[in-house]
Coordinates of C-alpha atoms and ligand atoms in Angstrom, one line a residue:
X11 CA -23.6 -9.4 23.6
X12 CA -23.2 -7.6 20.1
X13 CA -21.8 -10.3 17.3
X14 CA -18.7 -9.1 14.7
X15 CA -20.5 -7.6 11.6
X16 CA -18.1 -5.3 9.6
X17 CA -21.1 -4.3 7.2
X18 CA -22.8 -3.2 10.2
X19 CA -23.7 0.7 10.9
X20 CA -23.8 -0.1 14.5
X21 CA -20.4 1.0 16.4
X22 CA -20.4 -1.9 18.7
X23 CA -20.9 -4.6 15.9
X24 CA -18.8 -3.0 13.7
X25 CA -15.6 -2.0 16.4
X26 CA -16.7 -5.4 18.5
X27 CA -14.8 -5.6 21.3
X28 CA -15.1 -9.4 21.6
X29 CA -13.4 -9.5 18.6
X30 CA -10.7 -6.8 19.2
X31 CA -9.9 -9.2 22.5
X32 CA -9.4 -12.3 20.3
X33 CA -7.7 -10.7 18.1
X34 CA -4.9 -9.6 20.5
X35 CA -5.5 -13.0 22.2
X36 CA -4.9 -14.4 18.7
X37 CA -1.9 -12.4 17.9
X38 CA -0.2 -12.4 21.4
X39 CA -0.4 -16.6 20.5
X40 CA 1.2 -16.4 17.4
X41 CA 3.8 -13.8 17.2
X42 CA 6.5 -15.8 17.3
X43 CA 4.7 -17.8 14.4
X44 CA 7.4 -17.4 11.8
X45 CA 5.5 -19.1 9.4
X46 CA 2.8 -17.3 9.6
X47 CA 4.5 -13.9 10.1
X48 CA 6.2 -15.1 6.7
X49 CA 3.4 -15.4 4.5
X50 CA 1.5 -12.2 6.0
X51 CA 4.5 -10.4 5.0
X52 CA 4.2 -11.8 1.7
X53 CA 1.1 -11.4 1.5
X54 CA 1.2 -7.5 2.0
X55 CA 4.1 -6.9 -0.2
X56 CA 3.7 -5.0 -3.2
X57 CA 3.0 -7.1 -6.8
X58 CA 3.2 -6.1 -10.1
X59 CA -0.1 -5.7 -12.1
X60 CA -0.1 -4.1 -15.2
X61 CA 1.9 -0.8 -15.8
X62 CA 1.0 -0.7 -12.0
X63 CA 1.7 -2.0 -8.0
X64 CA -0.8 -3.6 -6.2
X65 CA -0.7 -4.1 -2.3
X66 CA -3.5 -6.5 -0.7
X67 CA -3.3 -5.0 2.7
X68 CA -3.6 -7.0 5.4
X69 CA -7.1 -7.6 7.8
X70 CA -7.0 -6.3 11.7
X71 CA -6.0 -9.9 12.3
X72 CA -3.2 -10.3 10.8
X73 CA -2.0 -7.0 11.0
X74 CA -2.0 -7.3 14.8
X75 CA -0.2 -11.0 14.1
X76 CA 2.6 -8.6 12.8
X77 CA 2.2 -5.9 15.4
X78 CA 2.9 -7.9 18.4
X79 CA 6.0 -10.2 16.7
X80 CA 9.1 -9.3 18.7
X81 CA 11.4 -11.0 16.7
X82 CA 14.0 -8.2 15.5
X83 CA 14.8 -9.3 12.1
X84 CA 10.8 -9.5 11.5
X85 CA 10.3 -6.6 13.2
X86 CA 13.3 -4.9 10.6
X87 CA 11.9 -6.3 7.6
X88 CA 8.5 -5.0 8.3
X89 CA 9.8 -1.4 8.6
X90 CA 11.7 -2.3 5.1
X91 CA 8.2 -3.5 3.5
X92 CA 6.4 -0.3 4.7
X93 CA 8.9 1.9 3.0
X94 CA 8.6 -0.8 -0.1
X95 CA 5.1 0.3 -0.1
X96 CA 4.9 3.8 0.4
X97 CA 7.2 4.1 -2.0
X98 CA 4.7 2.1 -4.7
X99 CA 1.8 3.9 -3.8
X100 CA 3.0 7.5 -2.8
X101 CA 6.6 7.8 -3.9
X102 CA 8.7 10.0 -1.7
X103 CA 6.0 12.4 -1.6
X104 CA 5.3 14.0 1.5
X105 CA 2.2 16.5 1.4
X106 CA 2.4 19.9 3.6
X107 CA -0.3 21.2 5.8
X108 CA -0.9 23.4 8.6
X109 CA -3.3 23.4 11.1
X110 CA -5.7 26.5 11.9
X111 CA -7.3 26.7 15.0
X112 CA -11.2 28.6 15.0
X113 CA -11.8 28.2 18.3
X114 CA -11.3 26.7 21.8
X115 CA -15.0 27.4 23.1
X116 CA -16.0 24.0 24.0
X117 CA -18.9 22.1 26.3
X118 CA -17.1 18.7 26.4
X119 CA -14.7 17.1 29.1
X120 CA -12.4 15.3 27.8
X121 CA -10.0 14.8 30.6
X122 CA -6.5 14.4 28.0
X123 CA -7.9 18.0 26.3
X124 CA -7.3 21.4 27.8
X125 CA -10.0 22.8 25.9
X126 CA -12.4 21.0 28.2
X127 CA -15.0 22.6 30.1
X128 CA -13.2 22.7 33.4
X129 CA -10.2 24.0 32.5
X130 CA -11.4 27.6 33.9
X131 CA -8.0 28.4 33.9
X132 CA -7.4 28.7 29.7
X133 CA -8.4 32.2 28.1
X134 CA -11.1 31.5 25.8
X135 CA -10.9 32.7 22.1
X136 CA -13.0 32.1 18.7
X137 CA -11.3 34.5 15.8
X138 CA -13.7 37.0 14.1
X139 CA -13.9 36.7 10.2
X140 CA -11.1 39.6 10.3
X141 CA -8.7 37.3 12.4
X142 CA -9.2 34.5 10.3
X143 CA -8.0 36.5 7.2
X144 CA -5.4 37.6 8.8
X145 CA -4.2 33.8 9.7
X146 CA -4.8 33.1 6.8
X147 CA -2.5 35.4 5.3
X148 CA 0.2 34.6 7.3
X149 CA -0.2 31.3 7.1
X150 CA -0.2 32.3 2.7
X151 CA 2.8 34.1 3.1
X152 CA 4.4 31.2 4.4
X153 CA 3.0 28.8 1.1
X154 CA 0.5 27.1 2.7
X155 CA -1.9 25.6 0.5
X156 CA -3.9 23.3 2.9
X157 CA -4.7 23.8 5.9
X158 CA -6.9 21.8 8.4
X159 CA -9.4 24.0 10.5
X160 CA -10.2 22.9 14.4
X161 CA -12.5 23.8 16.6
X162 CA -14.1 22.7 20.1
X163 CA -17.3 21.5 20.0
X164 CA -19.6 24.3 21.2
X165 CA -23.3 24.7 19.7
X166 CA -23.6 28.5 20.6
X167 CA -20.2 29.6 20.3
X168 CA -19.3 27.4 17.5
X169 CA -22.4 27.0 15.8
X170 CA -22.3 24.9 11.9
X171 CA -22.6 28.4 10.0
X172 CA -19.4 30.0 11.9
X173 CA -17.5 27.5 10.8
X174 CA -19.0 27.8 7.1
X175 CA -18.4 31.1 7.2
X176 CA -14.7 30.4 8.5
X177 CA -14.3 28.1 5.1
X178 CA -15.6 30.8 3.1
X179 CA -13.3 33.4 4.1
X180 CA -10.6 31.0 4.3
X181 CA -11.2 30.3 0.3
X182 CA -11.6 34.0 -0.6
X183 CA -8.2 35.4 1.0
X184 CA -6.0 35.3 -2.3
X185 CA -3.1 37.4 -1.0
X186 CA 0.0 38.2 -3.4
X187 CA 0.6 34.7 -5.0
X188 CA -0.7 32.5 -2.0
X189 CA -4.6 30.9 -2.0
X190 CA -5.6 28.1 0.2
X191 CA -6.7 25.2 -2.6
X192 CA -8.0 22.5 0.4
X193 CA -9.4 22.8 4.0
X194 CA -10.1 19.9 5.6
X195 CA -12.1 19.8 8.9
X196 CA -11.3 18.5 12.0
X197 CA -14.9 19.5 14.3
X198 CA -16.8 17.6 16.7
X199 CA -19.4 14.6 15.3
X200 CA -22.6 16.0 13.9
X201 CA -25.4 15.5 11.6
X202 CA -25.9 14.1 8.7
X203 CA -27.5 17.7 7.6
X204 CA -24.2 19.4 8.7
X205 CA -21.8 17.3 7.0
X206 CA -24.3 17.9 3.7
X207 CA -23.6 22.0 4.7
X208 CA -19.7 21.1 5.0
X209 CA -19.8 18.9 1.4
X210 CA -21.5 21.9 -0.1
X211 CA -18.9 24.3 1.2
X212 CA -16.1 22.6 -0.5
X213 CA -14.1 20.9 2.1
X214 CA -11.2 18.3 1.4
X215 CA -11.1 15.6 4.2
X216 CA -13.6 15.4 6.9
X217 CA -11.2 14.7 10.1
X218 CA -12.7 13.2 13.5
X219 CA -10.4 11.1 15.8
X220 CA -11.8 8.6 17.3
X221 CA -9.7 8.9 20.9
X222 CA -10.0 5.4 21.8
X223 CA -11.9 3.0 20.4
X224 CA -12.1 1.1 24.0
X225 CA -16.0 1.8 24.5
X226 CA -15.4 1.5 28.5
X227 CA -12.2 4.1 28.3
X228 CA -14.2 6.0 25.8
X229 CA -17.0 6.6 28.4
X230 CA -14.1 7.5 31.2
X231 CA -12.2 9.6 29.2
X232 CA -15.2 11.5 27.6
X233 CA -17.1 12.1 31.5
X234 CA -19.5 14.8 30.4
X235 CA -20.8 16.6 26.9
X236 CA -21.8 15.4 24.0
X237 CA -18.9 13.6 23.2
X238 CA -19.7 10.9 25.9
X239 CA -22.1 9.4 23.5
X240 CA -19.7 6.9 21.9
X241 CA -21.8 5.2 19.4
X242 CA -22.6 8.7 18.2
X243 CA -18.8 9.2 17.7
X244 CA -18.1 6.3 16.5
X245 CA -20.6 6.6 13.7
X246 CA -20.1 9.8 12.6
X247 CA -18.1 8.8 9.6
X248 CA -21.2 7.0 8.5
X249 CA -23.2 10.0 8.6
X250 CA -20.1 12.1 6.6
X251 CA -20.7 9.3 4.1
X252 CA -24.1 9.8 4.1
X253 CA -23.9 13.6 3.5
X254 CA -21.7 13.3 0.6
X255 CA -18.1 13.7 2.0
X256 CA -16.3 10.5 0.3
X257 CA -12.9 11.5 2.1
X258 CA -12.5 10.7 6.3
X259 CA -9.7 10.8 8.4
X260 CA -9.2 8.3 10.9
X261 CA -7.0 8.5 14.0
X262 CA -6.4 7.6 17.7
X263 CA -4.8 9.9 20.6
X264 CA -1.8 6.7 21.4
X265 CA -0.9 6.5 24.6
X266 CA -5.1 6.6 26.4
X267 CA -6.0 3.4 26.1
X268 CA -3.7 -0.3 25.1
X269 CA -1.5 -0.1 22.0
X270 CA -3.2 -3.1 21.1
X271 CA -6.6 -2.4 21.0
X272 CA -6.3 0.7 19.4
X273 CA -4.4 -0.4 16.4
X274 CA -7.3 -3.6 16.2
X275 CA -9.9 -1.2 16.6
X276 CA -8.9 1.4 14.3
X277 CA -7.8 -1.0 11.0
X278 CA -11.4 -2.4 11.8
X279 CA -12.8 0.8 11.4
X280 CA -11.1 0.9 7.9
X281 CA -12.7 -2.5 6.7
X282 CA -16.1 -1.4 7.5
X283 CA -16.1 2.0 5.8
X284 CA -14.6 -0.5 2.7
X285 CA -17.4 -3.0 3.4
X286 CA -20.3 -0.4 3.6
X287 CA -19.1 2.4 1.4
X288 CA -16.9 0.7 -0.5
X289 CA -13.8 3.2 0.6
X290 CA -11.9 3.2 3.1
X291 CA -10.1 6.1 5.2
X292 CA -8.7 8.7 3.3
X293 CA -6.1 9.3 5.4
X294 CA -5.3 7.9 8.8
X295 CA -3.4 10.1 11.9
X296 CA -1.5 8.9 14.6
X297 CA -1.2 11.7 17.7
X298 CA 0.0 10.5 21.1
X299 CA -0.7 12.7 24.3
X300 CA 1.0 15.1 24.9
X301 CA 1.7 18.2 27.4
X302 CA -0.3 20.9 27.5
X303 CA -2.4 23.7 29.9
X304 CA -3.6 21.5 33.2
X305 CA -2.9 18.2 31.2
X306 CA 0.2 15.8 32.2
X307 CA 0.4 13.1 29.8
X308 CA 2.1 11.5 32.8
X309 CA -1.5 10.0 34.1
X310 CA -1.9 7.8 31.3
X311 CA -0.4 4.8 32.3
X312 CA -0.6 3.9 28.3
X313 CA 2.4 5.9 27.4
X314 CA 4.3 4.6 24.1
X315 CA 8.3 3.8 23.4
X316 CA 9.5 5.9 20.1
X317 CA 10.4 2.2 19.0
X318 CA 6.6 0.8 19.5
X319 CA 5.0 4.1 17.7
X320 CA 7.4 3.4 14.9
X321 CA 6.2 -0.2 14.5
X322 CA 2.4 1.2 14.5
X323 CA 2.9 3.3 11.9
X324 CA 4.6 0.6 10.1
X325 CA 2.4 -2.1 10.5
X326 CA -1.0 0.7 9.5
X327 CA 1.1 1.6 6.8
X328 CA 1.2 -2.8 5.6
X329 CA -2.5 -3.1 6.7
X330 CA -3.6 -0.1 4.9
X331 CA -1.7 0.2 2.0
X332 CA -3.9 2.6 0.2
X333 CA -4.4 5.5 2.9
X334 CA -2.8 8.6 3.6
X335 CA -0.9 8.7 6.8
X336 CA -0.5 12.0 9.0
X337 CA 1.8 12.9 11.7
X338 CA 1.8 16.3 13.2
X339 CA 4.3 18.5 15.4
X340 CA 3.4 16.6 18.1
X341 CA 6.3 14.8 17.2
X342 CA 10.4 15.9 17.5
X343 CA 12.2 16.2 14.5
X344 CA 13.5 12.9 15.2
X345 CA 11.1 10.9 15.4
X346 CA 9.1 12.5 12.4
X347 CA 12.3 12.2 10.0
X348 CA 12.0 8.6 11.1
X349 CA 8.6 7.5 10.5
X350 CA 9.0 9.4 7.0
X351 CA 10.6 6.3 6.2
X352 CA 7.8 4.0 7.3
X353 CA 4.9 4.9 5.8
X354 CA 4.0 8.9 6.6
X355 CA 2.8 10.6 3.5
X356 CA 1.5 14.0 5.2
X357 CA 3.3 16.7 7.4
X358 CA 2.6 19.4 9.1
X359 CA 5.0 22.2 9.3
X360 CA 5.4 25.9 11.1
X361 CA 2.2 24.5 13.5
X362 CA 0.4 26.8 15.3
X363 CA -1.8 25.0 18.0
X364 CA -3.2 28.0 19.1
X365 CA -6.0 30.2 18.7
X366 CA -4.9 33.0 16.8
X367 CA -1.7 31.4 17.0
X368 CA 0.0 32.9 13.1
X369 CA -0.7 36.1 14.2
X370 CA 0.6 36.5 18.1
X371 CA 4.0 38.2 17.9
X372 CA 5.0 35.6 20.2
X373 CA 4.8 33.1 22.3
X374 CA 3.7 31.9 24.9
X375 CA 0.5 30.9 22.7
X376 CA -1.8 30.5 26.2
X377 CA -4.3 29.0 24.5
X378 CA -1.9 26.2 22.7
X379 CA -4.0 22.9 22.6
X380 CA -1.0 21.0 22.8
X381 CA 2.9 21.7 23.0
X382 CA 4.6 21.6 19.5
X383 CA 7.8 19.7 19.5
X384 CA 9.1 20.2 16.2
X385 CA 9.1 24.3 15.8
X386 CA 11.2 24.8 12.7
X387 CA 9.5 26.7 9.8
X388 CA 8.1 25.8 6.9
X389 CA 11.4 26.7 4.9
X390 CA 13.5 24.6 7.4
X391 CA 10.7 21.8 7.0
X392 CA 10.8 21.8 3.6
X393 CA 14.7 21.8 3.0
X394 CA 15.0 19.2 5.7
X395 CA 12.8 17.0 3.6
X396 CA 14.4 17.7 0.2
X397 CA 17.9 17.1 2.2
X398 CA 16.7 14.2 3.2
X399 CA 15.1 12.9 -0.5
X400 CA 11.6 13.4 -0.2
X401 CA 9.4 15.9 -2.2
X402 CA 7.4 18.1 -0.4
X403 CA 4.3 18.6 -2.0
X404 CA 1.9 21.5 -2.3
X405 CA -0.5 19.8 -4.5
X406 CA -4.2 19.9 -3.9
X407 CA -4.7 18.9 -7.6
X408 CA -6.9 15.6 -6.8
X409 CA -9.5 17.3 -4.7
X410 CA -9.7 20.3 -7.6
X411 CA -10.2 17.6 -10.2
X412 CA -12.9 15.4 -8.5
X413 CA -10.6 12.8 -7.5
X414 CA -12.0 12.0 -4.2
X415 CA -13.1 8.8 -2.2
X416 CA -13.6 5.6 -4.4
X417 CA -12.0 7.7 -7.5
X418 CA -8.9 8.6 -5.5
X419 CA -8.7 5.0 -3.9
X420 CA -8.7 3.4 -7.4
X421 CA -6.2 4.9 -9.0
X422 CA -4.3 4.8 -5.6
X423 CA -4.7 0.9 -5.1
X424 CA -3.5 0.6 -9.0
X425 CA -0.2 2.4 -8.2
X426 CA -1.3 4.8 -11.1
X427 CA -1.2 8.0 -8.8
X428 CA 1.9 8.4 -9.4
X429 CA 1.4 9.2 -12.9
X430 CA 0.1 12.5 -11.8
X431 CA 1.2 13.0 -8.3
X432 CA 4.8 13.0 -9.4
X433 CA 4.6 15.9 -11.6
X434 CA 2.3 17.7 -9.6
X435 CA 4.2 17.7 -6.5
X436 CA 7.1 19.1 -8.5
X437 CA 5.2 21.7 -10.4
X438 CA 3.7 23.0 -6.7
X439 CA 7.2 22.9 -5.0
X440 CA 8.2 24.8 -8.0
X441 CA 6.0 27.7 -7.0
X442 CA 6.5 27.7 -3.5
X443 CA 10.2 27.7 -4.0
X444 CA 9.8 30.4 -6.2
X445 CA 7.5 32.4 -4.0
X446 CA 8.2 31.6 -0.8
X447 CA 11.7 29.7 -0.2
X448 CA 15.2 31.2 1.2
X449 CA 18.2 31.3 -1.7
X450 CA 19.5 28.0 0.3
X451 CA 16.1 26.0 -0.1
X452 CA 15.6 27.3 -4.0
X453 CA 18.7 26.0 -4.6
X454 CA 18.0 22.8 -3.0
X455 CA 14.9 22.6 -4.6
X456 CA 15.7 23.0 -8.0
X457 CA 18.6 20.0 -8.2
X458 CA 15.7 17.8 -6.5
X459 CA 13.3 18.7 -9.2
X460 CA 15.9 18.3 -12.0
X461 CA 16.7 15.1 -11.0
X462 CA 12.9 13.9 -10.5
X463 CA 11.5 15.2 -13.6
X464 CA 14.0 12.7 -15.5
X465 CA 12.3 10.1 -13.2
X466 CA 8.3 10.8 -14.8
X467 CA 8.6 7.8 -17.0
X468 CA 5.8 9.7 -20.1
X469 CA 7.1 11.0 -22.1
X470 CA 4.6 14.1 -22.5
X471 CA 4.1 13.9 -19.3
X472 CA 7.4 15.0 -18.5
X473 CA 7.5 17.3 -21.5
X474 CA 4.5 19.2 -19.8
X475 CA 6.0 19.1 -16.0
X476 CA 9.4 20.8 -17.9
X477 CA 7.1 23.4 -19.5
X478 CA 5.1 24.5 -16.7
X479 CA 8.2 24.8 -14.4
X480 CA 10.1 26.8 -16.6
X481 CA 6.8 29.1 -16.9
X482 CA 6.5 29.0 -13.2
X483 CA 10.0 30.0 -13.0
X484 CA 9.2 33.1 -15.1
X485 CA 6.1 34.3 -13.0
X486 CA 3.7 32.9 -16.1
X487 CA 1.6 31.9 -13.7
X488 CA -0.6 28.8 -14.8
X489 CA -3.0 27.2 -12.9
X490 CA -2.1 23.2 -14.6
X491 CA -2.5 19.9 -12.5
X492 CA -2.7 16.8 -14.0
Ligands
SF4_14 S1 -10.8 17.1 22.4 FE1 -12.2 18.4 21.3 S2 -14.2 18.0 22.2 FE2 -12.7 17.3 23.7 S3 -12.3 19.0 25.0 FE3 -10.8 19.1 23.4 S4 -11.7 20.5 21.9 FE4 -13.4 19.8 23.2

């Protein structure tokens, strides 16, 4: 038996699952514990310090205290208190990205995945250095600026240096106005050595999902390759860490294992990257299974209600006030415009989920890892969030200027990001507007960023925003970020 040590680097001290089991014993106990739910509410709502916010966050306890309440008024005020706090910390910023997939070679079986081994049925494809401009110039040509690269986990085909060489021909494609400023990567758990190579390549965020963090599921669910090895998994932010990349991304695939556990498990897995690296997750994603070649989400029997993946993403966004929080076009319209409201600060738009996907004239994208549900385009994306008051931002400004892990999460947990992200995001719609928008959308864009430059309280800030927008505006092209 393993005890509960958050400070531990062992995966089954640090995600224990005797405590995960209390935990939902505890909360299943008190959620109809009005007190209690009171003051965690409290608790986790957003106080004034200084010119700044401050949000204490809640602990995996008491989160899942809040989680499993099914009192509807409680239930409504959290989603009201997760907006109150996204709203402190990020504003109605939401930051764009698209994925880019390298390759769907992989020796792993994860049976949810239709890149695993036995799908014989899948064509097989990694993009030459050629196809991976070319992506990359569509993906340009639609104002991308970040993008996050995927790949199977495959030593021959997919070897460390293919994918450094990916990064580096992803950061050297500079077509018409268009660059890509941020790649994060989303590749299998590896070495300490590797994640050194990725650091020194220049990636943003380091992305590995942790599946489930139910160690038996986990061992089910990942039968055969490398993967199986959980603690290896399950440590492999550790070793990021270790090689120098101060930005992870954490996230579950909903819907494998027990709502319950997962949510437990994964705000766990936030308090011991705090306790041992004194930063947590730099963002946190929240896929659920979905359809795709020789995979029918059907056979998970842990399916989730719209309603119930709402209140997850509300209750991360309480626990973890500080984090950035991802949802892909996995998700409808409908259910993405929704959780904007609860605590998402990231997008992706125009998805491709397939290798090679930008450049196919069309569908049916045969190698698709999963279906897309939400297929508008990036214009439609963007005017849709504008329509619906939120910025959409382009900005990769923190990353260029060093402000990564504990720098970021300072400023973030002093609501002072603001004071740069504001103007940022506008000065980065700006030019994709100019560059990249339809009439409609420009004209859209434009009243939002009137209005929201009054709302930079600085002065000079503000003065600065104004400038660089009109220079924007007339192609005086300046690389500024606060
Ligand atoms: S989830 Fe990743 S590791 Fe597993 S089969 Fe799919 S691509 Fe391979």
């Amino acid at each position: 038996m393993y005890p509960y040590r958050p400070e531990s680097m062992i995966a089954d001290e640090f995600i224990n699952d005797d405590e995960i089991l209390q935990t939902i014993q505890f909360a299943n106990e008190n959620k109809h514990n009005v007190e209690l739910i009171d003051s965690l509410l409290e608790k986790a709502r957003p106080k004034k310090k200084g010119n700044g916010v401050v949000c204490a966050g809640l602990t995996h306890r008491e989160a899942s205290v809040l989680l499993a309440c099914d009192i509807p008024e409680k239930t409504e005020e959290m989603f009201r208190l997760a907006n109150e706090i996204k709203q402190a910390y990020y504003g109605n910023r939401i930051v764009m990205f698209a994925p880019l997939y390298l390759s769907n070679y992989c020796i792993n079986g994860c049976v949810y995945c239709p890149y695993h081994t036995v799908n014989k049925s899948i064509p097989r494809k990694k993009l030459t250095q050629e196809e991976v401009r070319n992506e990359v110039i569509a993906l340009q040509d639609m104002g991308h600026k970040r993008l996050a690269i995927e790949a199977g986990e495959d030593p021959v085909n997919n070897p460390i240096e293919y994918i450094l060489e990916c990064i580096k021909t992803i950061y050297s494609v500079h077509h018409k106005n268009g660059d890509i400023r941020r790649v994060n990567v989303n590749i299998a758990a590896t070495t300490v050595e590797n994640y050194k190579k990725l650091k020194d390549a220049g990636i943003g965020t380091y992305i590995l999902f942790q599946e489930t963090y139910n160690k038996k599921s986990y061992l089910e669910l990942h039968p055969t390759g490398p993967k199986h090895d959980y603690n290896y998994h399950t440590e492999a932010m550790d070793r990021a860490m270790e090689g120098g990349i101060d930005d992870v991304g954490l996230g579950v695939l909903f819907g494998l294992e027990g709502y319950q556990y997962e949510f437990a498990g994964l705000l766990m897995h936030a308090e011991h990257l705090e306790a041992v690296h004194g930063v947590g997750p730099h963002t946190i994603s929240v896929p659920r299974v979905k359809k795709a070649d020789d995979i029918d989400p059907g056979v998970f029997d842990n399916g989730l209600s719209d309603d119930k993946f709402a209140k997850i993403i509300a209750c991360i966004r309480i626990a973890v006030p500080y984090t950035g929080m991802i949802i892909s076009t996995r998700e409808s319209e409908a259910v993405r415009g929704r959780v904007l409201d609860y605590g998402i600060s990231q997008i992706s738009g125009a998805s491709r989920t397939s290798v090679g996907g930008y450049t196919e004239a069309e569908r049916p994208h045969d190698t698709e890892q999963f279906d897309v549900s939400d297929n508008r385009s990036l214009d439609e994306v963007v005017r849709w969030l504008m329509e619906n008051d939120h910025i959409p931002s382009f900005c990769t400004a923190c990353y260029r200027e060093g402000r990564t892990g504990d720098r970021f999460m300072a400023l973030c947990k002093n609501g002072q990001i603001l004071n740069c992200c504001h103007p940022n995001a506008l000065m980065t719609l700006s030019e994709y507007l100019e560059d990249y928008a339809s009439e409609e959308t420009k004209k859209i864009g434009y009243e939002l960023i009137e209005q929201e430059l009054k709302k930079i309280p600085h002065d000079n800030v503000r003065r600065i925003a104004t400038e660089n927008i009109e220079a924007i505006r007339s192609s005086d092209r300046r690389d500024f970020r606060f």
